[in-house]
C-alpha positions as a printed Julia matrix, in Angstrom:
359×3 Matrix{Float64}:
  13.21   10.76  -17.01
  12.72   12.41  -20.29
   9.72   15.28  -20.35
   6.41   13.79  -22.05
   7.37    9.63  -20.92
   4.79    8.52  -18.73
   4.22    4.79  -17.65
   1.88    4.42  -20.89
   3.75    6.02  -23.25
   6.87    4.28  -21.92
   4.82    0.79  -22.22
   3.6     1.88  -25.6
   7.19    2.37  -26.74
   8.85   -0.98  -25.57
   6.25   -2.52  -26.99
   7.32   -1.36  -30.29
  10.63   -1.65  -29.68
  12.91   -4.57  -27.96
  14.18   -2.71  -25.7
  14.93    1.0   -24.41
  18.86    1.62  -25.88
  16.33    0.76  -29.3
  14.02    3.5   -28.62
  16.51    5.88  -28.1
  18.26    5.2   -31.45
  14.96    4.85  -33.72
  14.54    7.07  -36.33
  12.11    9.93  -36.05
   9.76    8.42  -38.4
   9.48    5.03  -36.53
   9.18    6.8   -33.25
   6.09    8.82  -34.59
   4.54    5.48  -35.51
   3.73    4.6   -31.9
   0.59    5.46  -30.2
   0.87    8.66  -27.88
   4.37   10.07  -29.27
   3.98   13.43  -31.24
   6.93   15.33  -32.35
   7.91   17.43  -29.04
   8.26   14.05  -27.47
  10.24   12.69  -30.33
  12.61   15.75  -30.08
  13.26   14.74  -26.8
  13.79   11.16  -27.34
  16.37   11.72  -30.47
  18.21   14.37  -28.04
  18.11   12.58  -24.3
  21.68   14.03  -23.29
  20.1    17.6   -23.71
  16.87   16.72  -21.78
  18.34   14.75  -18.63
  22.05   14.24  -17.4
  21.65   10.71  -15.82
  25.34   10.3   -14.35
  24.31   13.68  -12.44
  20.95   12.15  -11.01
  22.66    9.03  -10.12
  25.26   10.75   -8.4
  22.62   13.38   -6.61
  20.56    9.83   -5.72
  24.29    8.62   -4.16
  24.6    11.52   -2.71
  20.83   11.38   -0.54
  20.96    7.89   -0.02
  17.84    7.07   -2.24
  18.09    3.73   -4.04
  17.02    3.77   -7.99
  14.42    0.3    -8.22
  13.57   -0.44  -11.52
  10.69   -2.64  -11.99
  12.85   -5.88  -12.8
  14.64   -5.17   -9.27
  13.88   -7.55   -6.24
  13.29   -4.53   -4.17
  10.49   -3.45   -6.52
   7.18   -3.82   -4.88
   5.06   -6.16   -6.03
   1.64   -4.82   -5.71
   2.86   -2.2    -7.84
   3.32   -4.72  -10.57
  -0.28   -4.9   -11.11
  -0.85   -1.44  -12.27
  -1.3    -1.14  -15.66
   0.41    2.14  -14.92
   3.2     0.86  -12.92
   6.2     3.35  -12.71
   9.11    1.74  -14.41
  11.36    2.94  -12.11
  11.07    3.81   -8.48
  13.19    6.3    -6.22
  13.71    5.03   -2.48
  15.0     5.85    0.64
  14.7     3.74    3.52
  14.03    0.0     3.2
  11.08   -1.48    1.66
  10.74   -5.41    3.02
   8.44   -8.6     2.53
   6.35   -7.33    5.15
   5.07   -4.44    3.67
   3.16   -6.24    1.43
   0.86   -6.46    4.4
  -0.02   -2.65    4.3
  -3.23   -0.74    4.29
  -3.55    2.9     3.36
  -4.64    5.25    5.59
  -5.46    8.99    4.28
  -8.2    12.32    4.23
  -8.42   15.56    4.84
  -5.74   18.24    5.6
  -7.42   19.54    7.7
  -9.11   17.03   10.62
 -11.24   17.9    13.41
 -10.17   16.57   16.56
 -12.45   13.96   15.85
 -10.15   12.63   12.98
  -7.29   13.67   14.53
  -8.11   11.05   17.46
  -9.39    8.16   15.16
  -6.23    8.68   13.14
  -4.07    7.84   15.82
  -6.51    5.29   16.94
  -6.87    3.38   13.72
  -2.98    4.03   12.68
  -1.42    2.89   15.88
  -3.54   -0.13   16.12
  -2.66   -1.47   12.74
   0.78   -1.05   13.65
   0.82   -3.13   16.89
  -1.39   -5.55   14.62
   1.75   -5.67   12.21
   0.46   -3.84    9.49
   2.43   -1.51    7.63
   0.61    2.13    7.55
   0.8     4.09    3.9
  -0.02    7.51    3.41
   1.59   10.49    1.68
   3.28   12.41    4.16
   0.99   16.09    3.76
  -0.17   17.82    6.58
  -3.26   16.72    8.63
  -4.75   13.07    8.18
  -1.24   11.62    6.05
   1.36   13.1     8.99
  -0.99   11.96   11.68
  -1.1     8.52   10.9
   2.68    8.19    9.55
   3.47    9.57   13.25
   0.9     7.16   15.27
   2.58    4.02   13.49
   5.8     5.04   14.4
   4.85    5.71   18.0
   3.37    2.42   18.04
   6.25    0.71   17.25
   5.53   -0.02   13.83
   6.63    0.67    9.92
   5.71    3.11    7.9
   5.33    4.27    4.06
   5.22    7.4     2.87
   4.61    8.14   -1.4
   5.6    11.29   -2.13
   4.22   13.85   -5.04
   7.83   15.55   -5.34
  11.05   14.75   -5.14
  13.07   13.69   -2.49
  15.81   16.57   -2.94
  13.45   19.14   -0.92
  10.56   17.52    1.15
   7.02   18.74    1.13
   5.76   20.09    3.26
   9.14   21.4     4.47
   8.14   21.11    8.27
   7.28   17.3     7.77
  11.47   17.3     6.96
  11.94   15.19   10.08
   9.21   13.04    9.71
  10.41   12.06    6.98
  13.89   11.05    8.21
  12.04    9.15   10.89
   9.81    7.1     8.45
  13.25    6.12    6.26
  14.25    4.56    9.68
  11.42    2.55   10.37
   9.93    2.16    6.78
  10.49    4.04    3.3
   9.93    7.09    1.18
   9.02    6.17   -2.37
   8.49    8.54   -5.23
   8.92    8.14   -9.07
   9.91   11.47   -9.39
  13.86   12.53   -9.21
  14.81   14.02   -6.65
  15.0    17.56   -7.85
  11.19   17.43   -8.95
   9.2    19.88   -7.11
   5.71   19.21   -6.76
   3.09   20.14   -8.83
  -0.8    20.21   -8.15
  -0.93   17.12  -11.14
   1.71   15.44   -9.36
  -0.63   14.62   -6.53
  -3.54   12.34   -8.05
  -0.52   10.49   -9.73
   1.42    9.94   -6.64
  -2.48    8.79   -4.76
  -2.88    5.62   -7.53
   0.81    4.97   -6.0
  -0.77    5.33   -1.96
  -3.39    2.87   -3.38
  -1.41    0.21   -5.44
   0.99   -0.52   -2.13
  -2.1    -1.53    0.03
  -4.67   -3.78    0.06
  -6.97   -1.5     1.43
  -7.87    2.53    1.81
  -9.17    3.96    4.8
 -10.4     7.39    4.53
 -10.56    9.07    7.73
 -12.29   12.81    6.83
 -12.73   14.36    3.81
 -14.7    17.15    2.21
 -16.57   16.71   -1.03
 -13.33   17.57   -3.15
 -10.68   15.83   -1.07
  -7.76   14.45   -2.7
  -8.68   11.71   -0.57
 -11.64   10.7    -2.7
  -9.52   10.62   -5.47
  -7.37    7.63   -3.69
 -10.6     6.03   -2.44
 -11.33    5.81   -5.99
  -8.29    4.76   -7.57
  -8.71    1.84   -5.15
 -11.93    0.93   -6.06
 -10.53    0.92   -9.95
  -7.15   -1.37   -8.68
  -9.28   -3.93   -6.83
  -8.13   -2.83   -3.53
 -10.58   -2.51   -0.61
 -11.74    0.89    0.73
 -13.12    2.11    3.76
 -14.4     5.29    5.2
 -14.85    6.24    8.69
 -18.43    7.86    9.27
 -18.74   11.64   10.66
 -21.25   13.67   12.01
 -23.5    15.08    9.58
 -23.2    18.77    9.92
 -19.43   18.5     9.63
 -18.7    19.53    5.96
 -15.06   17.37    7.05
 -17.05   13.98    7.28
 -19.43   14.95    3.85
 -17.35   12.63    1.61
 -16.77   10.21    3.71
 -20.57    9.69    4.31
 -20.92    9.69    0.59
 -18.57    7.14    0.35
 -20.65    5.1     2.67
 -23.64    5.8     1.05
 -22.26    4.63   -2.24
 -21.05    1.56   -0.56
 -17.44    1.63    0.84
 -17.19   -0.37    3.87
 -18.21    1.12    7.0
 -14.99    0.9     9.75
 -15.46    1.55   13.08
 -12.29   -0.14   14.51
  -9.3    -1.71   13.69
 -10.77   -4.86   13.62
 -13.46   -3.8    11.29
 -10.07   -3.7     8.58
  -8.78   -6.36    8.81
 -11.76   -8.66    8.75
 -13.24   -7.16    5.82
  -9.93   -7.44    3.81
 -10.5   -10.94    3.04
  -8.11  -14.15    1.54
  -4.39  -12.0     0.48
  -3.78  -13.11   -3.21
  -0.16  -14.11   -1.79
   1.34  -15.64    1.49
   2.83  -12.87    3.8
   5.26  -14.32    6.27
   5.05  -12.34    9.53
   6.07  -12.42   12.78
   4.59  -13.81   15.47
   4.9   -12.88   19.65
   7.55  -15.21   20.17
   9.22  -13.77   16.57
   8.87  -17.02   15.22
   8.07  -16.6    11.19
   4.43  -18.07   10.0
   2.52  -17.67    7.12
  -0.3   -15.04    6.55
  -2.94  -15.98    4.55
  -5.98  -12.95    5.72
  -5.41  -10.41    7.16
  -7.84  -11.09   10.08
  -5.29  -14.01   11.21
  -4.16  -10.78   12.89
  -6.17  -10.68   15.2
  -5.85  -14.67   16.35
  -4.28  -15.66   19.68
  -2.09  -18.08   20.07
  -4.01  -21.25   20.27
  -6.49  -19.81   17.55
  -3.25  -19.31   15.49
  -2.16  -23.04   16.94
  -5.13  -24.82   15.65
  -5.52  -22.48   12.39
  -1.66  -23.78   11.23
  -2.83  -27.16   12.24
  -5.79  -26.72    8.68
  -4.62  -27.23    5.57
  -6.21  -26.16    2.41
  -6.99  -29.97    1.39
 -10.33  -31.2     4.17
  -8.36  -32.21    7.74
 -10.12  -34.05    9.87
 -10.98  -32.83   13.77
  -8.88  -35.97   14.84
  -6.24  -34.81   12.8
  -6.3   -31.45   14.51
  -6.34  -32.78   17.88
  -3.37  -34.7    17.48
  -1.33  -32.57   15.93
  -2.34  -29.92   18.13
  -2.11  -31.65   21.09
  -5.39  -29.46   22.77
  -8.28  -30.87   24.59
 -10.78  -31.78   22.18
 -13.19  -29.43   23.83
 -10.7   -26.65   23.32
  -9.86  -27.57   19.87
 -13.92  -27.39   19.07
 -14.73  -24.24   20.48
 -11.15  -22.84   18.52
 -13.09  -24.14   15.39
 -16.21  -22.44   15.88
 -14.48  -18.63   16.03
 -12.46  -19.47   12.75
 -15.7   -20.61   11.31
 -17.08  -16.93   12.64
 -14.05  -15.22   11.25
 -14.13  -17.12    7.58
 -10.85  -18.17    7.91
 -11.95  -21.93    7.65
 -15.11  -24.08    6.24
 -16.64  -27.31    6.68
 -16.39  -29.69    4.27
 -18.23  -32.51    5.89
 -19.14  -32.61    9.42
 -16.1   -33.72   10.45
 -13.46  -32.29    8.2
 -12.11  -28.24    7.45
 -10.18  -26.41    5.21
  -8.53  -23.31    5.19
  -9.72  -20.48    3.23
């Protein structure tokens, strides 16, 4: 918490040092020594107690119900880990679980035309019923709209925040918020009496990114915030995705860039979540009898239930079409015709004529 420690400044000092109680109680010349540290930061390292009262932000995080998460915590989330940035600790309030590592961002302008207004909804909501956790950042237009539309739809929700948690902004998105920490989580890695700051934002958007596996940008203009986050995930390795606008809408101009540079077209729900490809992880879901089963794309989403029957039935060493057939228990006919649309959805291959594996 101490002014001046960022993520790479706090990496470059443990790196130095074995561990943080050591960096506190190095000597001003040592501390100098490490890359990035200048003497008002070393000021504030050899003086902490003057800088930050930690048993009065622990007690203020008691006090709102927000959960401290280091990074070594189980409740950490992993996609985060990958950040060279990573926050190294994490303020929470809500519940973040195994699921949500199934979660694709969805954010733009702040203020959508109808137009994005309605494929906001349409793209949030369906994600949701799909079982996909929504992410956004809880501002006003394109971020509220789709945090709202996965909650209506039955669905979780994530919302990264650029402040604090002490005073939500915006102030009229208060109850929003208090419905997303019921069916989902606020995260931040600011305490909670940080107020937000126009720097704040394009910090908190590498956070909106690094949680999902993909970005969707809905509208933007040709300095959205948005494009910041579209670019961030570019630079993480996540997907990204832009919804396509009429031209003489200065709403849809970045988006259209964005297209024109290359980001996935998306028309539909669908469009997501077959262009998101093999998840570098498992993700145990639910399925409609809420019976657990393993994820393995995100376009196993859109399966039904003999597609998902004969799909479970391929394993990721070549199985045979007899094999599948009698462990399926499915008409051959039906078993073949199954094969052909995972074939068309790349969620299996051919090895031989006769045998498949999963991808």
């Amino acid at each position: 918490m101490l002014p001046g420690i960022g993520p790479r400044t706090l990496t470059a000092l443990l790196e130095c040092f074995d561990s943080p109680s050591d960096v506190l109680a190095a000597s001003a010349d040592a501390l100098m020594r490490v890359a990035g540290v200048g003497p008002k930061l070393v000021d504030a390292i050899r003086s902490p107690n003057a800088q930050v009262d930690v048993e009065d932000l622990i007690a203020e995080c008691q006090r709102l119900e927000i959960e401290i998460v280091p990074q070594a915590a189980d409740g950490y989330p992993k996609r985060l880990l990958e950040l060279c940035d990573a926050p190294p600790v994490l303020f929470m309030r809500g519940t973040f679980v195994k699921e949500d590592e199934l979660a694709v961002a969805i954010v733009g302008t702040r203020h959508p035309t109808p137009y994005g207004r309605r494929q906001t909804q349409l793209l949030s909501a369906g994600l949701a019923r799909a079982g996909v956790t929504v992410v956004s950042g809880l501002a006003r237009g394109i971020d509220g709209i789709a945090h709202q539309a996965a909650l209506d739809a039955g669905g979780r929700t994530i919302a990264v925040l650029g402040g604090g948690m002490g005073a939500i902004y915006p102030a009229e998105h208060g109850g929003l918020a208090d419905d997303v920490t019921a069916n989902g989580c606020l995260i931040s890695e600011n305490p909670p009496w940080a107020k937000p700051r126009a720097g704040m934002f394009p910090q908190r958007n590498r956070l909106i990114s690094g949680l999902s596996l993909g970005v969707c940008v809905i509208e933007a203009a040709d300095r959205s915030g948005a494009l910041i986050t579209a670019r961030l995930a570019s630079e993480q390795g996540r997907d990204c995705f832009a919804l396509p606008g009429p031209v003489n809408s200065r709403m849809s101009r970045g988006t259209n860039q964005l297209i024109r540079d290359g980001v996935t077209l998306i028309q539909s729900v669908d469009d997501i979540l077959e262009s998101l490809g093999p998840l570098s992880q498992p993700v145990q879901v639910r399925d409609a009898d809420d019976a657990p089963r393993q994820l393995h794309q995100a376009a196993e989403l859109l399966l039904n239930e003999q597609e998902c029957q004969v799909l479970d039935a391929i394993g990721a060493m070549a199985t045979s079409i007899d094999e599948i057939i009698a462990n399926t228990k499915l008409p051959a006919h039906r078993v073949l015709s199954t094969v052909s649309v995972l074939e068309m959805r790349r969620l299996v291959r051919r090895t031989g004529g006769q045998h498949l594996v999963r991808i």
